[in-house]
């Protein structure tokens, strides 16, 4: 067995199929999109080279800038709302509460459901005529708050945040739960003997030792927020009046509705660079810490 792992030729042979698949479905599309992004091309015939004009237009177009702003708001909501809730649930479950396995399964169920199905479910909840939310508000005497949640600019974006946060709380919770469970019980018992409360133990021992998994959750959360598409597209399609537009929906509508493949490719390259830059920054921050 050791001879196989020390044989570079054998290692290369085993790695080659995966490397080819990775290049075919990840690297090649990125390079192709980068090439299209410097063209004025409608998807048919030969494109015209225009340099960085598509990128200049993207950073000077109010609609594109608004979509980028929305993606940052999605990321902020994920970091400051979703992850703290996930961490709290993980710490509670990791403390060996009664029904630990049941709650762990229940919280993770939304992750297993298709995002399109979840978007359809929440669109029914938000429905202005028969939606569960408005019905509940009517029944508790708050009918004045009932409204078309996805049809108004002032509420559509927040209404789009909630299903995303709800769906992936269980995902991050499970990762953090595994991290908390991996901490040696001897350390926690020593803290308990020294008189440390559960809150003090969590902030002084458990959470600091969970930093590697917290970094992973933060990276996944930020990248997921930057490339969110299906839920927003099914819920609102980017409307009303582009209120919920994000770069991925802008890319889709630009390419398939207006046939501006060059500009849409520039948006896709921006999403890739955005995710890459923030991943590097997060890794650098945790490495410094």
Tab-separated table of C-alpha atoms in Angstrom:
chain	number	residue	atom	x	y	z
A	1	UNK	CA	0.000	0.000	0.000
A	2	UNK	CA	2.797	2.425	0.904
A	3	UNK	CA	4.478	1.732	-2.441
A	4	UNK	CA	1.318	2.847	-4.254
A	5	UNK	CA	1.155	6.160	-2.380
A	6	UNK	CA	4.853	6.791	-3.043
A	7	UNK	CA	4.470	6.062	-6.778
A	8	UNK	CA	3.856	9.433	-8.475
A	9	UNK	CA	2.791	7.761	-11.729
A	10	UNK	CA	0.080	5.763	-9.959
A	11	UNK	CA	-1.110	8.879	-8.126
A	12	UNK	CA	-1.298	10.797	-11.417
A	13	UNK	CA	-3.322	8.021	-13.062
A	14	UNK	CA	-5.873	7.985	-10.228
A	15	UNK	CA	-6.133	11.771	-10.082
A	16	UNK	CA	-6.347	12.321	-13.863
A	17	UNK	CA	-10.063	11.391	-14.358
A	18	UNK	CA	-11.189	13.735	-11.577
A	19	UNK	CA	-8.901	16.477	-12.888
A	20	UNK	CA	-10.339	16.134	-16.402
A	21	UNK	CA	-13.911	16.306	-15.082
A	22	UNK	CA	-13.040	19.354	-12.958
A	23	UNK	CA	-11.476	21.108	-15.946
A	24	UNK	CA	-14.426	20.219	-18.162
A	25	UNK	CA	-17.204	21.461	-15.882
A	26	UNK	CA	-15.420	24.244	-13.969
A	27	UNK	CA	-12.255	25.674	-15.539
A	28	UNK	CA	-13.272	25.493	-19.207
A	29	UNK	CA	-16.642	27.276	-18.673
A	30	UNK	CA	-14.870	29.973	-16.656
A	31	UNK	CA	-12.347	30.622	-19.431
A	32	UNK	CA	-15.089	30.559	-22.090
A	33	UNK	CA	-17.200	33.026	-20.089
A	34	UNK	CA	-14.161	35.253	-19.638
A	35	UNK	CA	-13.660	35.251	-23.412
A	36	UNK	CA	-17.317	36.028	-24.126
A	37	UNK	CA	-17.255	38.840	-21.551
A	38	UNK	CA	-14.997	40.960	-23.772
A	39	UNK	CA	-17.296	40.556	-26.796
A	40	UNK	CA	-20.441	42.222	-28.031
A	41	UNK	CA	-22.254	39.011	-28.974
A	42	UNK	CA	-25.894	37.994	-29.263
A	43	UNK	CA	-25.215	34.242	-29.178
A	44	UNK	CA	-25.370	33.836	-32.947
A	45	UNK	CA	-22.597	34.414	-35.441
A	46	UNK	CA	-19.331	36.119	-34.649
A	47	UNK	CA	-18.960	38.509	-31.737
A	48	UNK	CA	-17.218	41.870	-31.847
A	49	UNK	CA	-14.296	42.467	-29.505
A	50	UNK	CA	-15.046	45.466	-27.247
A	51	UNK	CA	-12.471	44.995	-24.487
A	52	UNK	CA	-13.676	45.857	-20.998
A	53	UNK	CA	-16.731	47.811	-22.121
A	54	UNK	CA	-19.123	45.229	-20.650
A	55	UNK	CA	-17.446	45.556	-17.251
A	56	UNK	CA	-17.500	49.355	-17.443
A	57	UNK	CA	-21.202	49.233	-18.249
A	58	UNK	CA	-21.853	46.845	-15.366
A	59	UNK	CA	-20.223	49.147	-12.811
A	60	UNK	CA	-21.979	52.242	-14.163
A	61	UNK	CA	-25.442	50.715	-14.686
A	62	UNK	CA	-27.857	51.483	-11.848
A	63	UNK	CA	-29.666	48.147	-12.239
A	64	UNK	CA	-26.435	46.142	-12.020
A	65	UNK	CA	-25.204	48.120	-9.016
A	66	UNK	CA	-28.559	47.586	-7.308
A	67	UNK	CA	-28.285	43.831	-7.895
A	68	UNK	CA	-24.778	43.810	-6.395
A	69	UNK	CA	-26.077	45.724	-3.388
A	70	UNK	CA	-28.820	43.138	-2.924
A	71	UNK	CA	-26.293	40.306	-3.021
A	72	UNK	CA	-24.318	42.010	-0.246
A	73	UNK	CA	-27.515	42.360	1.778
A	74	UNK	CA	-28.143	38.627	1.316
A	75	UNK	CA	-24.594	37.958	2.533
A	76	UNK	CA	-25.031	40.266	5.535
A	77	UNK	CA	-28.323	38.580	6.472
A	78	UNK	CA	-26.650	35.170	6.224
A	79	UNK	CA	-23.696	36.217	8.389
A	80	UNK	CA	-25.496	38.200	11.080
A	81	UNK	CA	-28.826	36.334	11.276
A	82	UNK	CA	-28.507	32.831	9.844
A	83	UNK	CA	-25.125	31.816	11.289
A	84	UNK	CA	-25.824	33.034	14.865
A	85	UNK	CA	-29.108	31.115	14.899
A	86	UNK	CA	-27.336	28.022	13.568
A	87	UNK	CA	-24.611	28.370	16.199
A	88	UNK	CA	-27.136	28.749	19.018
A	89	UNK	CA	-29.054	25.650	17.904
A	90	UNK	CA	-25.820	23.683	17.501
A	91	UNK	CA	-24.611	24.554	20.994
A	92	UNK	CA	-27.987	23.654	22.516
A	93	UNK	CA	-28.158	20.291	20.744
A	94	UNK	CA	-24.506	19.507	21.480
A	95	UNK	CA	-25.225	19.868	25.192
A	96	UNK	CA	-27.040	16.508	25.050
A	97	UNK	CA	-30.582	17.789	25.359
A	98	UNK	CA	-33.482	15.334	25.387
A	99	UNK	CA	-34.587	14.446	21.848
A	100	UNK	CA	-31.269	15.564	20.379
A	101	UNK	CA	-31.478	13.205	17.394
A	102	UNK	CA	-35.080	14.163	16.616
A	103	UNK	CA	-34.413	17.907	16.601
A	104	UNK	CA	-31.232	17.433	14.569
A	105	UNK	CA	-33.240	15.637	11.899
A	106	UNK	CA	-36.126	18.116	11.912
A	107	UNK	CA	-33.849	21.151	11.517
A	108	UNK	CA	-32.049	19.483	8.609
A	109	UNK	CA	-35.188	18.545	6.631
A	110	UNK	CA	-35.453	21.916	4.769
A	111	UNK	CA	-31.939	21.372	3.399
A	112	UNK	CA	-33.112	18.154	1.715
A	113	UNK	CA	-36.043	19.848	-0.032
A	114	UNK	CA	-35.502	21.322	-3.494
A	115	UNK	CA	-35.047	25.086	-3.466
A	116	UNK	CA	-37.696	25.415	-6.180
A	117	UNK	CA	-40.180	23.537	-3.986
A	118	UNK	CA	-39.328	25.784	-1.037
A	119	UNK	CA	-39.795	28.881	-3.201
A	120	UNK	CA	-43.203	27.626	-4.313
A	121	UNK	CA	-44.129	26.865	-0.698
A	122	UNK	CA	-43.188	30.345	0.512
A	123	UNK	CA	-44.880	32.016	-2.435
A	124	UNK	CA	-48.108	30.403	-1.212
A	125	UNK	CA	-47.400	31.566	2.343
A	126	UNK	CA	-46.864	35.130	1.098
A	127	UNK	CA	-49.860	35.122	-1.271
A	128	UNK	CA	-51.897	38.285	-0.780
A	129	UNK	CA	-55.293	36.588	-1.213
A	130	UNK	CA	-55.063	33.212	0.534
A	131	UNK	CA	-51.554	33.149	1.996
A	132	UNK	CA	-50.955	31.691	5.447
A	133	UNK	CA	-49.149	34.827	6.659
A	134	UNK	CA	-51.986	37.237	5.860
A	135	UNK	CA	-54.550	34.753	7.187
A	136	UNK	CA	-52.634	34.513	10.464
A	137	UNK	CA	-52.423	38.299	10.753
A	138	UNK	CA	-56.182	38.574	10.156
A	139	UNK	CA	-56.960	35.967	12.809
A	140	UNK	CA	-54.873	37.667	15.507
A	141	UNK	CA	-56.318	41.104	14.847
A	142	UNK	CA	-53.447	42.535	12.825
A	143	UNK	CA	-55.195	42.655	9.476
A	144	UNK	CA	-53.775	46.138	8.945
A	145	UNK	CA	-50.342	44.558	8.449
A	146	UNK	CA	-51.576	42.146	5.762
A	147	UNK	CA	-50.228	43.043	2.324
A	148	UNK	CA	-48.813	41.716	-0.918
A	149	UNK	CA	-45.414	40.747	0.490
A	150	UNK	CA	-43.770	39.808	-2.814
A	151	UNK	CA	-45.513	42.451	-4.904
A	152	UNK	CA	-44.190	45.572	-3.166
A	153	UNK	CA	-40.698	46.983	-3.379
A	154	UNK	CA	-40.526	47.753	0.348
A	155	UNK	CA	-41.215	44.176	1.450
A	156	UNK	CA	-40.148	41.931	-1.452
A	157	UNK	CA	-36.432	41.812	-0.607
A	158	UNK	CA	-36.943	40.995	3.076
A	159	UNK	CA	-39.571	38.421	2.113
A	160	UNK	CA	-36.954	36.814	-0.153
A	161	UNK	CA	-34.377	36.711	2.654
A	162	UNK	CA	-36.517	34.656	5.023
A	163	UNK	CA	-36.885	31.428	2.951
A	164	UNK	CA	-33.146	31.402	2.239
A	165	UNK	CA	-32.275	31.827	5.901
A	166	UNK	CA	-34.864	29.219	6.930
A	167	UNK	CA	-33.656	26.624	4.429
A	168	UNK	CA	-29.968	26.653	5.353
A	169	UNK	CA	-30.080	27.207	9.114
A	170	UNK	CA	-30.183	23.423	9.534
A	171	UNK	CA	-27.247	22.924	7.169
A	172	UNK	CA	-24.905	25.211	9.089
A	173	UNK	CA	-26.320	23.958	12.379
A	174	UNK	CA	-25.332	20.387	11.515
A	175	UNK	CA	-21.779	21.414	10.589
A	176	UNK	CA	-21.396	23.405	13.802
A	177	UNK	CA	-23.004	20.619	15.812
A	178	UNK	CA	-20.405	18.167	14.475
A	179	UNK	CA	-17.660	20.648	15.389
A	180	UNK	CA	-19.002	21.090	18.914
A	181	UNK	CA	-19.367	17.332	19.398
A	182	UNK	CA	-15.741	16.769	18.347
A	183	UNK	CA	-14.440	18.792	21.313
A	184	UNK	CA	-12.996	16.588	24.031
A	185	UNK	CA	-15.372	16.109	26.944
A	186	UNK	CA	-12.390	16.252	29.311
A	187	UNK	CA	-11.941	19.956	28.520
A	188	UNK	CA	-15.620	20.686	29.130
A	189	UNK	CA	-15.635	18.673	32.353
A	190	UNK	CA	-12.563	20.579	33.584
A	191	UNK	CA	-14.336	23.876	32.910
A	192	UNK	CA	-17.412	22.650	34.767
A	193	UNK	CA	-15.312	21.606	37.771
A	194	UNK	CA	-13.679	25.061	37.769
A	195	UNK	CA	-17.127	26.582	38.121
A	196	UNK	CA	-17.568	27.920	34.573
A	197	UNK	CA	-21.192	28.407	33.547
A	198	UNK	CA	-22.543	27.026	30.273
A	199	UNK	CA	-22.470	30.475	28.701
A	200	UNK	CA	-18.892	31.089	29.821
A	201	UNK	CA	-17.845	27.640	28.614
A	202	UNK	CA	-19.462	28.265	25.235
A	203	UNK	CA	-17.740	31.623	24.662
A	204	UNK	CA	-14.368	30.766	26.223
A	205	UNK	CA	-13.900	27.146	25.134
A	206	UNK	CA	-16.441	25.718	22.694
A	207	UNK	CA	-16.690	28.544	20.167
A	208	UNK	CA	-12.910	29.262	20.016
A	209	UNK	CA	-12.249	25.561	19.397
A	210	UNK	CA	-14.893	25.602	16.655
A	211	UNK	CA	-13.118	28.276	14.595
A	212	UNK	CA	-12.160	25.919	11.716
A	213	UNK	CA	-15.760	24.831	11.185
A	214	UNK	CA	-17.028	28.390	11.701
A	215	UNK	CA	-14.714	29.480	8.909
A	216	UNK	CA	-16.164	26.815	6.619
A	217	UNK	CA	-19.724	27.874	7.461
A	218	UNK	CA	-18.876	31.522	6.862
A	219	UNK	CA	-17.357	30.771	3.450
A	220	UNK	CA	-20.323	28.613	2.414
A	221	UNK	CA	-22.769	31.231	3.654
A	222	UNK	CA	-21.137	34.143	1.807
A	223	UNK	CA	-20.666	32.212	-1.444
A	224	UNK	CA	-24.238	30.921	-1.285
A	225	UNK	CA	-25.530	34.469	-0.809
A	226	UNK	CA	-23.514	35.844	-3.736
A	227	UNK	CA	-24.700	33.175	-6.175
A	228	UNK	CA	-28.310	32.833	-4.982
A	229	UNK	CA	-30.571	32.394	-7.997
A	230	UNK	CA	-33.310	29.758	-8.041
A	231	UNK	CA	-35.171	30.876	-4.930
A	232	UNK	CA	-35.229	34.549	-5.946
A	233	UNK	CA	-36.112	33.709	-9.545
A	234	UNK	CA	-39.074	31.513	-8.577
A	235	UNK	CA	-40.325	33.864	-5.845
A	236	UNK	CA	-40.129	37.195	-7.663
A	237	UNK	CA	-38.138	36.823	-10.891
A	238	UNK	CA	-36.063	39.760	-9.659
A	239	UNK	CA	-39.082	42.059	-9.307
A	240	UNK	CA	-41.056	44.036	-8.561
A	241	UNK	CA	-39.232	46.727	-10.530
A	242	UNK	CA	-35.899	44.923	-9.959
A	243	UNK	CA	-36.277	45.289	-6.166
A	244	UNK	CA	-35.003	41.736	-5.574
A	245	UNK	CA	-32.613	41.578	-8.513
A	246	UNK	CA	-29.301	39.853	-7.745
A	247	UNK	CA	-26.322	39.361	-10.099
A	248	UNK	CA	-27.323	35.799	-11.004
A	249	UNK	CA	-30.886	36.783	-12.025
A	250	UNK	CA	-29.470	39.775	-13.892
A	251	UNK	CA	-27.085	37.440	-15.725
A	252	UNK	CA	-29.923	35.060	-16.636
A	253	UNK	CA	-32.314	37.724	-17.924
A	254	UNK	CA	-29.535	39.512	-19.808
A	255	UNK	CA	-28.481	36.370	-21.648
A	256	UNK	CA	-31.813	34.644	-22.278
A	257	UNK	CA	-34.211	37.603	-22.538
A	258	UNK	CA	-32.135	40.295	-24.247
A	259	UNK	CA	-29.561	37.965	-25.871
A	260	UNK	CA	-26.582	39.983	-24.644
A	261	UNK	CA	-24.243	37.064	-24.061
A	262	UNK	CA	-21.190	39.286	-23.663
A	263	UNK	CA	-22.677	41.436	-20.919
A	264	UNK	CA	-24.217	38.414	-19.174
A	265	UNK	CA	-20.840	36.654	-19.255
A	266	UNK	CA	-19.229	39.723	-17.676
A	267	UNK	CA	-21.752	39.474	-14.820
A	268	UNK	CA	-20.955	35.765	-14.395
A	269	UNK	CA	-17.219	36.493	-14.239
A	270	UNK	CA	-17.909	39.164	-11.616
A	271	UNK	CA	-19.826	36.625	-9.493
A	272	UNK	CA	-16.878	34.195	-9.701
A	273	UNK	CA	-14.343	36.871	-8.758
A	274	UNK	CA	-16.598	38.137	-5.964
A	275	UNK	CA	-16.819	34.663	-4.431
A	276	UNK	CA	-13.079	34.069	-4.865
A	277	UNK	CA	-12.029	37.384	-3.314
A	278	UNK	CA	-14.249	36.999	-0.255
A	279	UNK	CA	-13.134	33.401	0.238
A	280	UNK	CA	-9.505	34.556	0.281
A	281	UNK	CA	-10.332	37.416	2.665
A	282	UNK	CA	-12.194	35.119	5.076
A	283	UNK	CA	-9.333	32.594	5.048
A	284	UNK	CA	-6.830	35.386	5.636
A	285	UNK	CA	-8.864	36.762	8.541
A	286	UNK	CA	-9.115	33.401	10.294
A	287	UNK	CA	-5.448	32.677	9.641
A	288	UNK	CA	-4.527	35.992	11.247
A	289	UNK	CA	-6.731	35.230	14.237
